[in-house]
């Protein structure tokens, strides 16, 4: 295999995690205007033309658009951390016997989030296919937490490989 066509083992699979949370409305800093201001009519007219802006608070620029979170955010003691883990085969070959193992690493312990049936559930991933799993964990300990995702698989050359990704939680 030439250098140009060689694909690194770490690039065969992409592991991504997204936190599941309640939808949130996009909130920008409200901009108010005085009705007697010289430019207030232009400002209010501009707001009325934009369908995404709220009509519930007059003379403000609050939006009704739902947004996805940019980061995991903070995880509080007693809260249930829910996330979706996606494994994507971004190679040109079929990967056999893919197994996802997930753990939460705290300051004092390592908690396995993988069930016995998940570890027995080996899946083959054809090119451009993905598998998703939903994880839930109740935070019972203060301090930093890390979500550790390890995927083991067998590539087209019959070599057993693994990919490990660590996602830090605050």
GROMACS .gro file of C-alpha atoms in nm:
model
  170
    1UNK     CA    1   0.000   0.000   0.000
    2UNK     CA    2   0.145   0.337  -0.093
    3UNK     CA    3   0.184   0.624   0.148
    4UNK     CA    4  -0.084   0.825  -0.034
    5UNK     CA    5  -0.350   0.554   0.004
    6UNK     CA    6  -0.251   0.431   0.348
    7UNK     CA    7  -0.512   0.502   0.615
    8UNK     CA    8  -0.401   0.522   0.975
    9UNK     CA    9  -0.572   0.283   1.216
   10UNK     CA   10  -0.699   0.570   1.430
   11UNK     CA   11  -0.876   0.717   1.127
   12UNK     CA   12  -1.080   0.405   1.044
   13UNK     CA   13  -1.337   0.480   1.312
   14UNK     CA   14  -1.472   0.810   1.438
   15UNK     CA   15  -1.607   0.816   1.793
   16UNK     CA   16  -1.831   1.109   1.882
   17UNK     CA   17  -2.028   1.193   2.195
   18UNK     CA   18  -2.315   1.439   2.229
   19UNK     CA   19  -2.485   1.520   2.557
   20UNK     CA   20  -2.859   1.468   2.559
   21UNK     CA   21  -3.044   1.748   2.728
   22UNK     CA   22  -3.370   1.932   2.715
   23UNK     CA   23  -3.400   2.171   2.423
   24UNK     CA   24  -3.310   2.529   2.496
   25UNK     CA   25  -3.415   2.848   2.325
   26UNK     CA   26  -3.153   3.068   2.171
   27UNK     CA   27  -3.112   3.375   2.387
   28UNK     CA   28  -2.923   3.677   2.278
   29UNK     CA   29  -2.870   3.980   2.493
   30UNK     CA   30  -3.198   4.172   2.474
   31UNK     CA   31  -3.183   4.505   2.300
   32UNK     CA   32  -3.452   4.748   2.407
   33UNK     CA   33  -3.550   5.075   2.254
   34UNK     CA   34  -3.758   5.366   2.366
   35UNK     CA   35  -4.073   5.413   2.157
   36UNK     CA   36  -3.995   5.787   2.143
   37UNK     CA   37  -3.642   5.725   2.008
   38UNK     CA   38  -3.569   5.844   1.654
   39UNK     CA   39  -3.467   5.496   1.531
   40UNK     CA   40  -3.721   5.290   1.730
   41UNK     CA   41  -3.965   5.252   1.441
   42UNK     CA   42  -3.692   5.107   1.215
   43UNK     CA   43  -3.578   4.872   1.494
   44UNK     CA   44  -3.931   4.747   1.569
   45UNK     CA   45  -4.007   4.708   1.196
   46UNK     CA   46  -3.691   4.500   1.153
   47UNK     CA   47  -3.795   4.277   1.441
   48UNK     CA   48  -4.142   4.222   1.301
   49UNK     CA   49  -3.994   4.105   0.968
   50UNK     CA   50  -3.777   3.844   1.140
   51UNK     CA   51  -4.003   3.547   1.225
   52UNK     CA   52  -3.749   3.400   1.467
   53UNK     CA   53  -3.779   3.689   1.711
   54UNK     CA   54  -4.021   3.667   1.998
   55UNK     CA   55  -4.338   3.872   2.005
   56UNK     CA   56  -4.403   3.792   2.371
   57UNK     CA   57  -4.176   4.069   2.499
   58UNK     CA   58  -4.230   4.390   2.306
   59UNK     CA   59  -3.927   4.594   2.199
   60UNK     CA   60  -3.680   4.311   2.268
   61UNK     CA   61  -3.474   4.079   2.048
   62UNK     CA   62  -3.529   3.744   2.224
   63UNK     CA   63  -3.546   3.452   1.981
   64UNK     CA   64  -3.766   3.141   1.964
   65UNK     CA   65  -3.506   2.932   1.779
   66UNK     CA   66  -3.394   2.604   1.941
   67UNK     CA   67  -3.019   2.550   1.963
   68UNK     CA   68  -2.784   2.260   2.028
   69UNK     CA   69  -2.537   2.298   2.314
   70UNK     CA   70  -2.178   2.380   2.217
   71UNK     CA   71  -2.020   2.175   2.497
   72UNK     CA   72  -2.109   1.919   2.761
   73UNK     CA   73  -2.172   2.199   3.005
   74UNK     CA   74  -2.160   2.137   3.375
   75UNK     CA   75  -2.272   1.813   3.536
   76UNK     CA   76  -2.402   1.858   3.890
   77UNK     CA   77  -2.404   1.619   4.184
   78UNK     CA   78  -2.721   1.407   4.177
   79UNK     CA   79  -2.787   1.483   3.810
   80UNK     CA   80  -2.823   1.203   3.555
   81UNK     CA   81  -2.573   1.254   3.275
   82UNK     CA   82  -2.724   1.131   2.947
   83UNK     CA   83  -2.535   1.115   2.621
   84UNK     CA   84  -2.532   0.943   2.285
   85UNK     CA   85  -2.214   0.777   2.161
   86UNK     CA   86  -2.176   0.736   1.786
   87UNK     CA   87  -1.922   0.510   1.614
   88UNK     CA   88  -1.877   0.581   1.243
   89UNK     CA   89  -1.680   0.368   0.997
   90UNK     CA   90  -1.509   0.631   0.784
   91UNK     CA   91  -1.286   0.384   0.601
   92UNK     CA   92  -1.334   0.200   0.272
   93UNK     CA   93  -1.330  -0.144   0.437
   94UNK     CA   94  -1.574  -0.344   0.646
   95UNK     CA   95  -1.478  -0.358   1.013
   96UNK     CA   96  -1.583  -0.678   1.189
   97UNK     CA   97  -1.674  -0.758   1.549
   98UNK     CA   98  -1.695  -0.396   1.666
   99UNK     CA   99  -1.748  -0.371   2.041
  100UNK     CA  100  -1.804  -0.043   2.228
  101UNK     CA  101  -1.695  -0.032   2.592
  102UNK     CA  102  -1.778   0.281   2.792
  103UNK     CA  103  -1.662   0.382   3.139
  104UNK     CA  104  -1.692   0.686   3.363
  105UNK     CA  105  -1.360   0.765   3.530
  106UNK     CA  106  -1.385   0.965   3.853
  107UNK     CA  107  -1.116   1.071   4.096
  108UNK     CA  108  -1.156   0.753   4.302
  109UNK     CA  109  -1.309   0.488   4.077
  110UNK     CA  110  -1.387   0.364   3.727
  111UNK     CA  111  -1.753   0.277   3.660
  112UNK     CA  112  -1.844   0.059   3.361
  113UNK     CA  113  -2.147   0.181   3.166
  114UNK     CA  114  -2.137  -0.117   2.927
  115UNK     CA  115  -2.381  -0.395   3.002
  116UNK     CA  116  -2.292  -0.762   2.952
  117UNK     CA  117  -2.513  -0.784   2.644
  118UNK     CA  118  -2.348  -0.475   2.491
  119UNK     CA  119  -2.006  -0.639   2.529
  120UNK     CA  120  -2.137  -0.960   2.369
  121UNK     CA  121  -2.306  -0.766   2.087
  122UNK     CA  122  -2.044  -0.763   1.813
  123UNK     CA  123  -2.140  -0.569   1.502
  124UNK     CA  124  -1.993  -0.545   1.157
  125UNK     CA  125  -1.967  -0.194   1.017
  126UNK     CA  126  -1.964  -0.149   0.641
  127UNK     CA  127  -1.809   0.170   0.501
  128UNK     CA  128  -1.998   0.486   0.601
  129UNK     CA  129  -2.217   0.303   0.855
  130UNK     CA  130  -2.259   0.413   1.213
  131UNK     CA  131  -2.386   0.268   1.540
  132UNK     CA  132  -2.526   0.477   1.825
  133UNK     CA  133  -2.570   0.393   2.193
  134UNK     CA  134  -2.742   0.599   2.461
  135UNK     CA  135  -2.567   0.615   2.798
  136UNK     CA  136  -2.696   0.732   3.136
  137UNK     CA  137  -2.509   0.777   3.460
  138UNK     CA  138  -2.614   0.939   3.787
  139UNK     CA  139  -2.336   1.159   3.925
  140UNK     CA  140  -2.280   1.057   4.288
  141UNK     CA  141  -1.934   1.199   4.346
  142UNK     CA  142  -1.785   1.547   4.339
  143UNK     CA  143  -1.487   1.624   4.119
  144UNK     CA  144  -1.397   1.588   3.756
  145UNK     CA  145  -1.533   1.299   3.552
  146UNK     CA  146  -1.420   1.156   3.218
  147UNK     CA  147  -1.618   0.945   2.975
  148UNK     CA  148  -1.384   0.681   2.832
  149UNK     CA  149  -1.498   0.514   2.508
  150UNK     CA  150  -1.301   0.217   2.374
  151UNK     CA  151  -1.393   0.046   2.047
  152UNK     CA  152  -1.227  -0.281   1.948
  153UNK     CA  153  -1.263  -0.424   1.598
  154UNK     CA  154  -1.103  -0.649   1.336
  155UNK     CA  155  -1.000  -0.480   1.012
  156UNK     CA  156  -0.980  -0.622   0.658
  157UNK     CA  157  -0.626  -0.753   0.725
  158UNK     CA  158  -0.762  -0.963   1.016
  159UNK     CA  159  -0.574  -0.746   1.265
  160UNK     CA  160  -0.744  -0.668   1.595
  161UNK     CA  161  -0.729  -0.296   1.672
  162UNK     CA  162  -0.883  -0.051   1.914
  163UNK     CA  163  -0.962   0.318   1.936
  164UNK     CA  164  -0.981   0.494   2.272
  165UNK     CA  165  -1.130   0.841   2.320
  166UNK     CA  166  -1.160   1.034   2.646
  167UNK     CA  167  -1.419   1.310   2.692
  168UNK     CA  168  -1.381   1.531   3.000
  169UNK     CA  169  -1.687   1.642   3.197
  170UNK     CA  170  -1.689   1.941   3.432
   0.00000   0.00000   0.00000
